[in-house]
PDB file of C-alpha atoms and ligand atoms in Angstrom:
ATOM      1  CA  MET A   1       0.000   0.000   0.000  1.00 92.00           C
ATOM      2  CA  LYS A   2       1.055   3.544  -0.702  1.00 95.00           C
ATOM      3  CA  ASN A   3      -0.182   5.791   2.092  1.00 98.00           C
ATOM      4  CA  LEU A   4       0.377   9.497   1.639  1.00 98.00           C
ATOM      5  CA  VAL A   5      -0.248  12.222   4.161  1.00 97.00           C
ATOM      6  CA  LEU A   6      -0.949  15.328   2.146  1.00 95.00           C
ATOM      7  CA  PHE A   7      -0.045  18.236   4.330  1.00 90.00           C
ATOM      8  CA  GLY A   8      -0.179  21.972   4.166  1.00 86.00           C
ATOM      9  CA  PRO A   9      -2.066  24.948   5.559  1.00 87.00           C
ATOM     10  CA  PRO A  10      -5.713  25.583   4.670  1.00 87.00           C
ATOM     11  CA  GLY A  11      -5.865  26.879   1.106  1.00 90.00           C
ATOM     12  CA  ALA A  12      -2.601  25.225   0.042  1.00 91.00           C
ATOM     13  CA  GLY A  13      -4.402  23.222  -2.662  1.00 91.00           C
ATOM     14  CA  LYS A  14      -4.515  19.821  -0.965  1.00 90.00           C
ATOM     15  CA  GLY A  15      -8.018  18.999  -2.201  1.00 89.00           C
ATOM     16  CA  THR A  16      -7.264  19.989  -5.794  1.00 92.00           C
ATOM     17  CA  GLN A  17      -4.054  17.973  -5.922  1.00 95.00           C
ATOM     18  CA  ALA A  18      -5.506  14.979  -4.088  1.00 95.00           C
ATOM     19  CA  ALA A  19      -8.065  14.611  -6.880  1.00 94.00           C
ATOM     20  CA  PHE A  20      -5.239  14.154  -9.431  1.00 96.00           C
ATOM     21  CA  LEU A  21      -3.100  11.899  -7.226  1.00 97.00           C
ATOM     22  CA  LYS A  22      -6.057   9.669  -6.474  1.00 96.00           C
ATOM     23  CA  GLU A  23      -6.519   8.988 -10.206  1.00 96.00           C
ATOM     24  CA  THR A  24      -2.837   8.575 -11.033  1.00 96.00           C
ATOM     25  CA  TYR A  25      -2.020   6.168  -8.212  1.00 97.00           C
ATOM     26  CA  ASN A  26      -5.447   4.620  -7.687  1.00 97.00           C
ATOM     27  CA  LEU A  27      -5.683   5.637  -4.044  1.00 97.00           C
ATOM     28  CA  VAL A  28      -8.612   6.322  -1.749  1.00 97.00           C
ATOM     29  CA  HIS A  29      -8.771   9.985  -0.772  1.00 96.00           C
ATOM     30  CA  ILE A  30      -9.929  10.667   2.769  1.00 96.00           C
ATOM     31  CA  SER A  31     -10.382  14.335   3.599  1.00 94.00           C
ATOM     32  CA  THR A  32     -11.436  14.610   7.236  1.00 95.00           C
ATOM     33  CA  GLY A  33     -12.831  18.108   6.554  1.00 93.00           C
ATOM     34  CA  ASP A  34     -14.972  16.716   3.711  1.00 94.00           C
ATOM     35  CA  VAL A  35     -16.241  13.847   5.855  1.00 95.00           C
ATOM     36  CA  PHE A  36     -17.223  16.318   8.577  1.00 96.00           C
ATOM     37  CA  ARG A  37     -18.938  18.594   6.032  1.00 95.00           C
ATOM     38  CA  TYR A  38     -20.844  15.604   4.641  1.00 95.00           C
ATOM     39  CA  ASN A  39     -22.052  14.803   8.154  1.00 95.00           C
ATOM     40  CA  ILE A  40     -23.043  18.422   8.780  1.00 95.00           C
ATOM     41  CA  LYS A  41     -25.033  18.476   5.557  1.00 95.00           C
ATOM     42  CA  ASN A  42     -26.844  15.302   6.538  1.00 96.00           C
ATOM     43  CA  GLU A  43     -27.364  16.560  10.098  1.00 95.00           C
ATOM     44  CA  THR A  44     -25.886  13.466  11.740  1.00 95.00           C
ATOM     45  CA  LYS A  45     -24.896  13.465  15.410  1.00 95.00           C
ATOM     46  CA  LEU A  46     -21.247  13.686  14.368  1.00 94.00           C
ATOM     47  CA  GLY A  47     -22.075  16.605  12.079  1.00 95.00           C
ATOM     48  CA  VAL A  48     -23.823  18.609  14.781  1.00 95.00           C
ATOM     49  CA  LEU A  49     -20.875  18.110  17.118  1.00 95.00           C
ATOM     50  CA  ALA A  50     -18.249  18.907  14.478  1.00 96.00           C
ATOM     51  CA  LYS A  51     -20.055  22.041  13.312  1.00 96.00           C
ATOM     52  CA  SER A  52     -19.712  23.806  16.642  1.00 95.00           C
ATOM     53  CA  PHE A  53     -15.917  23.589  16.331  1.00 95.00           C
ATOM     54  CA  MET A  54     -15.559  24.001  12.597  1.00 93.00           C
ATOM     55  CA  ASP A  55     -17.535  27.230  12.361  1.00 91.00           C
ATOM     56  CA  LYS A  56     -14.999  28.878  14.655  1.00 89.00           C
ATOM     57  CA  GLY A  57     -12.040  27.439  12.788  1.00 85.00           C
ATOM     58  CA  GLU A  58     -11.143  25.230  15.774  1.00 90.00           C
ATOM     59  CA  LEU A  59     -10.166  21.559  15.626  1.00 91.00           C
ATOM     60  CA  VAL A  60     -12.792  18.911  16.285  1.00 97.00           C
ATOM     61  CA  PRO A  61     -11.776  16.869  19.395  1.00 97.00           C
ATOM     62  CA  ASP A  62      -9.101  14.267  18.636  1.00 97.00           C
ATOM     63  CA  GLN A  63     -10.963  11.129  19.687  1.00 96.00           C
ATOM     64  CA  VAL A  64     -14.012  12.052  17.625  1.00 96.00           C
ATOM     65  CA  THR A  65     -11.788  12.617  14.590  1.00 97.00           C
ATOM     66  CA  ILE A  66      -9.699   9.480  15.115  1.00 96.00           C
ATOM     67  CA  ASP A  67     -12.791   7.265  15.455  1.00 93.00           C
ATOM     68  CA  MET A  68     -14.214   8.757  12.280  1.00 94.00           C
ATOM     69  CA  LEU A  69     -10.946   8.184  10.384  1.00 96.00           C
ATOM     70  CA  ASN A  70     -10.682   4.584  11.590  1.00 95.00           C
ATOM     71  CA  ALA A  71     -14.168   3.944  10.237  1.00 93.00           C
ATOM     72  CA  GLU A  72     -13.309   5.490   6.838  1.00 95.00           C
ATOM     73  CA  VAL A  73     -10.121   3.413   6.506  1.00 96.00           C
ATOM     74  CA  GLY A  74     -12.021   0.306   7.552  1.00 95.00           C
ATOM     75  CA  LYS A  75     -14.414   0.745   4.624  1.00 94.00           C
ATOM     76  CA  ASN A  76     -11.556   0.663   2.069  1.00 95.00           C
ATOM     77  CA  LEU A  77      -9.129  -2.015   3.156  1.00 93.00           C
ATOM     78  CA  ASP A  78      -8.926  -3.588  -0.293  1.00 94.00           C
ATOM     79  CA  SER A  79      -7.481  -0.377  -1.825  1.00 95.00           C
ATOM     80  CA  ASN A  80      -3.965   0.358  -3.148  1.00 96.00           C
ATOM     81  CA  GLY A  81      -3.520   2.856  -0.362  1.00 97.00           C
ATOM     82  CA  PHE A  82      -4.782   6.173   0.943  1.00 98.00           C
ATOM     83  CA  ILE A  83      -4.312   9.880   0.624  1.00 97.00           C
ATOM     84  CA  PHE A  84      -4.916  11.387   4.032  1.00 97.00           C
ATOM     85  CA  ASP A  85      -5.895  15.011   3.606  1.00 93.00           C
ATOM     86  CA  GLY A  86      -6.343  17.122   6.723  1.00 90.00           C
ATOM     87  CA  PHE A  87      -5.248  14.276   9.003  1.00 95.00           C
ATOM     88  CA  PRO A  88      -3.166  14.007  11.151  1.00 95.00           C
ATOM     89  CA  ARG A  89      -3.192  17.528  12.534  1.00 90.00           C
ATOM     90  CA  ASN A  90      -1.176  16.891  15.707  1.00 92.00           C
ATOM     91  CA  THR A  91       1.153  14.226  17.082  1.00 93.00           C
ATOM     92  CA  LEU A  92      -1.608  12.436  18.973  1.00 95.00           C
ATOM     93  CA  GLN A  93      -3.456  11.933  15.687  1.00 96.00           C
ATOM     94  CA  ALA A  94      -0.189  10.934  13.971  1.00 97.00           C
ATOM     95  CA  ASP A  95       0.412   8.247  16.615  1.00 97.00           C
ATOM     96  CA  ALA A  96      -3.162   7.029  16.189  1.00 98.00           C
ATOM     97  CA  LEU A  97      -2.650   6.790  12.427  1.00 98.00           C
ATOM     98  CA  GLU A  98       0.506   4.757  12.935  1.00 97.00           C
ATOM     99  CA  VAL A  99      -1.305   2.320  15.217  1.00 97.00           C
ATOM    100  CA  LEU A 100      -4.209   2.062  12.790  1.00 97.00           C
ATOM    101  CA  LEU A 101      -2.024   1.374   9.749  1.00 97.00           C
ATOM    102  CA  GLN A 102       0.145  -1.070  11.695  1.00 97.00           C
ATOM    103  CA  SER A 103      -2.957  -3.021  12.577  1.00 96.00           C
ATOM    104  CA  HIS A 104      -3.462  -3.439   8.825  1.00 94.00           C
ATOM    105  CA  GLU A 105       0.236  -4.307   8.326  1.00 95.00           C
ATOM    106  CA  THR A 106       1.041  -1.114   6.493  1.00 96.00           C
ATOM    107  CA  GLU A 107       2.457   2.344   7.281  1.00 97.00           C
ATOM    108  CA  VAL A 108       2.658   5.971   6.178  1.00 98.00           C
ATOM    109  CA  SER A 109       4.887   6.080   3.070  1.00 98.00           C
ATOM    110  CA  ALA A 110       5.438   9.827   3.135  1.00 98.00           C
ATOM    111  CA  MET A 111       4.159  13.143   4.318  1.00 97.00           C
ATOM    112  CA  ILE A 112       4.122  15.542   1.407  1.00 96.00           C
ATOM    113  CA  ALA A 113       3.696  19.190   2.338  1.00 93.00           C
ATOM    114  CA  LEU A 114       2.552  21.925   0.005  1.00 94.00           C
ATOM    115  CA  GLU A 115       4.395  25.069   1.004  1.00 93.00           C
ATOM    116  CA  VAL A 116       2.592  28.380   0.396  1.00 93.00           C
ATOM    117  CA  ASP A 117       3.089  31.873   1.825  1.00 92.00           C
ATOM    118  CA  ASP A 118       0.424  33.054   4.372  1.00 91.00           C
ATOM    119  CA  ASN A 119      -0.788  36.079   2.427  1.00 92.00           C
ATOM    120  CA  VAL A 120      -1.327  33.964  -0.681  1.00 92.00           C
ATOM    121  CA  LEU A 121      -3.345  31.542   1.474  1.00 93.00           C
ATOM    122  CA  VAL A 122      -5.606  34.230   2.942  1.00 93.00           C
ATOM    123  CA  GLN A 123      -6.365  35.604  -0.518  1.00 92.00           C
ATOM    124  CA  ARG A 124      -7.089  32.123  -1.919  1.00 90.00           C
ATOM    125  CA  LEU A 125      -9.388  31.191   0.986  1.00 92.00           C
ATOM    126  CA  LEU A 126     -11.389  34.407   0.915  1.00 92.00           C
ATOM    127  CA  LYS A 127     -11.817  33.986  -2.827  1.00 92.00           C
ATOM    128  CA  ARG A 128     -12.950  30.367  -2.341  1.00 88.00           C
ATOM    129  CA  GLY A 129     -15.371  31.665   0.338  1.00 90.00           C
ATOM    130  CA  GLU A 130     -17.170  33.719  -2.320  1.00 91.00           C
ATOM    131  CA  THR A 131     -18.372  30.498  -3.953  1.00 90.00           C
ATOM    132  CA  SER A 132     -17.787  27.572  -1.558  1.00 86.00           C
ATOM    133  CA  GLY A 133     -20.515  28.552   0.898  1.00 86.00           C
ATOM    134  CA  ARG A 134     -18.133  27.512   3.688  1.00 85.00           C
ATOM    135  CA  PRO A 135     -18.595  29.790   6.726  1.00 88.00           C
ATOM    136  CA  ASP A 136     -14.987  29.117   7.764  1.00 89.00           C
ATOM    137  CA  ASP A 137     -13.746  30.534   4.416  1.00 89.00           C
ATOM    138  CA  ALA A 138     -15.823  33.721   4.454  1.00 88.00           C
ATOM    139  CA  ASN A 139     -14.291  35.609   7.331  1.00 90.00           C
ATOM    140  CA  GLU A 140     -10.686  36.815   7.386  1.00 92.00           C
ATOM    141  CA  VAL A 141     -10.385  36.462  11.189  1.00 93.00           C
ATOM    142  CA  VAL A 142     -11.500  32.817  11.028  1.00 91.00           C
ATOM    143  CA  VAL A 143      -9.243  32.171   8.022  1.00 91.00           C
ATOM    144  CA  ARG A 144      -6.223  33.635   9.823  1.00 93.00           C
ATOM    145  CA  ASN A 145      -7.120  31.611  12.938  1.00 91.00           C
ATOM    146  CA  ARG A 146      -7.104  28.381  10.912  1.00 89.00           C
ATOM    147  CA  ILE A 147      -3.678  29.243   9.500  1.00 90.00           C
ATOM    148  CA  LYS A 148      -2.415  30.131  12.995  1.00 90.00           C
ATOM    149  CA  ILE A 149      -3.682  26.815  14.392  1.00 84.00           C
ATOM    150  CA  TYR A 150      -1.963  25.042  11.529  1.00 84.00           C
ATOM    151  CA  TYR A 151       1.411  26.574  12.351  1.00 82.00           C
ATOM    152  CA  GLY A 152       0.933  26.450  16.125  1.00 82.00           C
ATOM    153  CA  GLU A 153      -0.271  22.893  16.528  1.00 75.00           C
ATOM    154  CA  THR A 154       0.371  21.037  13.362  1.00 77.00           C
ATOM    155  CA  ALA A 155       3.714  22.246  12.044  1.00 77.00           C
ATOM    156  CA  VAL A 156       5.247  20.001  14.730  1.00 89.00           C
ATOM    157  CA  LEU A 157       4.325  17.142  12.411  1.00 93.00           C
ATOM    158  CA  LYS A 158       7.059  18.296  10.079  1.00 92.00           C
ATOM    159  CA  SER A 159       9.636  17.136  12.629  1.00 92.00           C
ATOM    160  CA  TYR A 160       7.585  14.033  13.469  1.00 95.00           C
ATOM    161  CA  TYR A 161       7.861  12.791   9.879  1.00 96.00           C
ATOM    162  CA  SER A 162      11.311  14.317   9.213  1.00 96.00           C
ATOM    163  CA  ASP A 163      12.675  12.213  12.086  1.00 96.00           C
ATOM    164  CA  LYS A 164      11.408   9.155  10.221  1.00 96.00           C
ATOM    165  CA  ASN A 165      12.858  10.435   6.909  1.00 97.00           C
ATOM    166  CA  LYS A 166       9.345  10.659   5.527  1.00 97.00           C
ATOM    167  CA  TYR A 167       8.897  14.404   5.071  1.00 96.00           C
ATOM    168  CA  TYR A 168       8.899  15.951   1.591  1.00 97.00           C
ATOM    169  CA  GLY A 169       8.262  19.680   1.044  1.00 95.00           C
ATOM    170  CA  VAL A 170       6.868  20.752  -2.324  1.00 97.00           C
ATOM    171  CA  ASP A 171       6.524  24.343  -3.570  1.00 95.00           C
ATOM    172  CA  GLY A 172       2.751  24.941  -3.658  1.00 95.00           C
ATOM    173  CA  VAL A 173       2.835  28.187  -5.639  1.00 93.00           C
ATOM    174  CA  GLY A 174       2.354  28.032  -9.403  1.00 92.00           C
ATOM    175  CA  SER A 175      -0.111  26.514 -11.827  1.00 93.00           C
ATOM    176  CA  VAL A 176      -2.129  23.460 -10.742  1.00 94.00           C
ATOM    177  CA  GLU A 177      -0.363  21.402 -13.454  1.00 96.00           C
ATOM    178  CA  ASP A 178       3.128  22.449 -12.339  1.00 97.00           C
ATOM    179  CA  ILE A 179       2.383  21.507  -8.761  1.00 96.00           C
ATOM    180  CA  THR A 180       0.993  18.117  -9.836  1.00 97.00           C
ATOM    181  CA  VAL A 181       4.248  17.447 -11.733  1.00 97.00           C
ATOM    182  CA  ARG A 182       6.271  18.300  -8.609  1.00 97.00           C
ATOM    183  CA  LEU A 183       4.150  15.969  -6.483  1.00 97.00           C
ATOM    184  CA  ASN A 184       4.381  13.108  -8.960  1.00 97.00           C
ATOM    185  CA  ALA A 185       8.174  13.468  -9.007  1.00 97.00           C
ATOM    186  CA  VAL A 186       8.265  12.908  -5.252  1.00 97.00           C
ATOM    187  CA  ILE A 187       5.755  10.057  -5.173  1.00 97.00           C
ATOM    188  CA  ASN A 188       7.507   8.186  -7.978  1.00 96.00           C
ATOM    189  CA  THR A 189      10.608   7.909  -5.781  1.00 95.00           C
ATOM    190  CA  LEU A 190       8.731   6.245  -2.906  1.00 93.00           C
TER     191      LEU A 190
HETATM  192  P1  AMP B 201     -10.196  21.334   6.252  1.00 86.69           P
HETATM  193  O1  AMP B 201     -11.252  21.021   5.245  1.00 86.69           O
HETATM  194  O2  AMP B 201      -9.086  20.311   6.293  1.00 86.69           O
HETATM  195  O3  AMP B 201      -9.668  22.757   6.147  1.00 86.69           O
HETATM  196  O4  AMP B 201     -10.902  21.233   7.681  1.00 86.69           O
HETATM  197  C1  AMP B 201     -11.980  22.072   8.032  1.00 86.69           C
HETATM  198  C2  AMP B 201     -12.249  21.944   9.514  1.00 86.69           C
HETATM  199  O5  AMP B 201     -12.616  20.593   9.831  1.00 86.69           O
HETATM  200  C3  AMP B 201     -11.079  22.256  10.435  1.00 86.69           C
HETATM  201  O6  AMP B 201     -10.932  23.641  10.673  1.00 86.69           O
HETATM  202  C4  AMP B 201     -11.476  21.482  11.686  1.00 86.69           C
HETATM  203  O7  AMP B 201     -12.496  22.160  12.394  1.00 86.69           O
HETATM  204  C5  AMP B 201     -12.111  20.215  11.113  1.00 86.69           C
HETATM  205  N1  AMP B 201     -11.088  19.149  10.923  1.00 86.69           N
HETATM  206  C6  AMP B 201     -10.697  18.600   9.728  1.00 86.69           C
HETATM  207  N2  AMP B 201      -9.756  17.665   9.926  1.00 86.69           N
HETATM  208  C7  AMP B 201      -9.532  17.617  11.269  1.00 86.69           C
HETATM  209  C8  AMP B 201      -8.646  16.869  12.115  1.00 86.69           C
HETATM  210  N3  AMP B 201      -7.774  15.981  11.607  1.00 86.69           N
HETATM  211  N4  AMP B 201      -8.717  17.080  13.451  1.00 86.69           N
HETATM  212  C9  AMP B 201      -9.590  17.963  13.981  1.00 86.69           C
HETATM  213  N5  AMP B 201     -10.415  18.728  13.251  1.00 86.69           N
HETATM  214  C10 AMP B 201     -10.409  18.564  11.906  1.00 86.69           C
END
């Protein structure tokens, strides 16, 4: 199995690139944000809980998120591997992912991070907010809070995966096609 953690601040283009990588490498794409949004739309218990955190740009509690991810992986065990998008977001989640994948006799192959300057991110997110209908994209304070949380809590994952020689940084500024080429170059070496 090829298991990729696609990493990067909100607005870095993870969702866009995951759609291409999923096709090229025949992987299952799990975006924890998308799964939460699906649950919110369908007004499930999980959705109602997640919404109260997401609307403020805060993280949904770890155990709730980990249980949800375990269930999503469990549905796709016959796949070639996974693209984890938006997960893990802290070391506790990273440890949980390791345990989960080990239980299926596999592991994270690489964390690939899209690197994009903050001001570019804010502009991209606010622009996306004009059409996405996402409350957490519409407000600059919330957008900046999500980026701050990313750097404050989740950038520690860079050292987590670097220590395992699994961290790959990719320049996330440029055309969608150029960035896809850069990502493919990394993945083809794994
Ligand atoms: P995203 O679509 O990845 O930008 O995520 C949108 C929101 O969903 C985040 O701001 C969090 O509230 C929630 N979320 C997504 N993934 C996670 C995660 N791994 N842990 C906790 N909360 C998450």
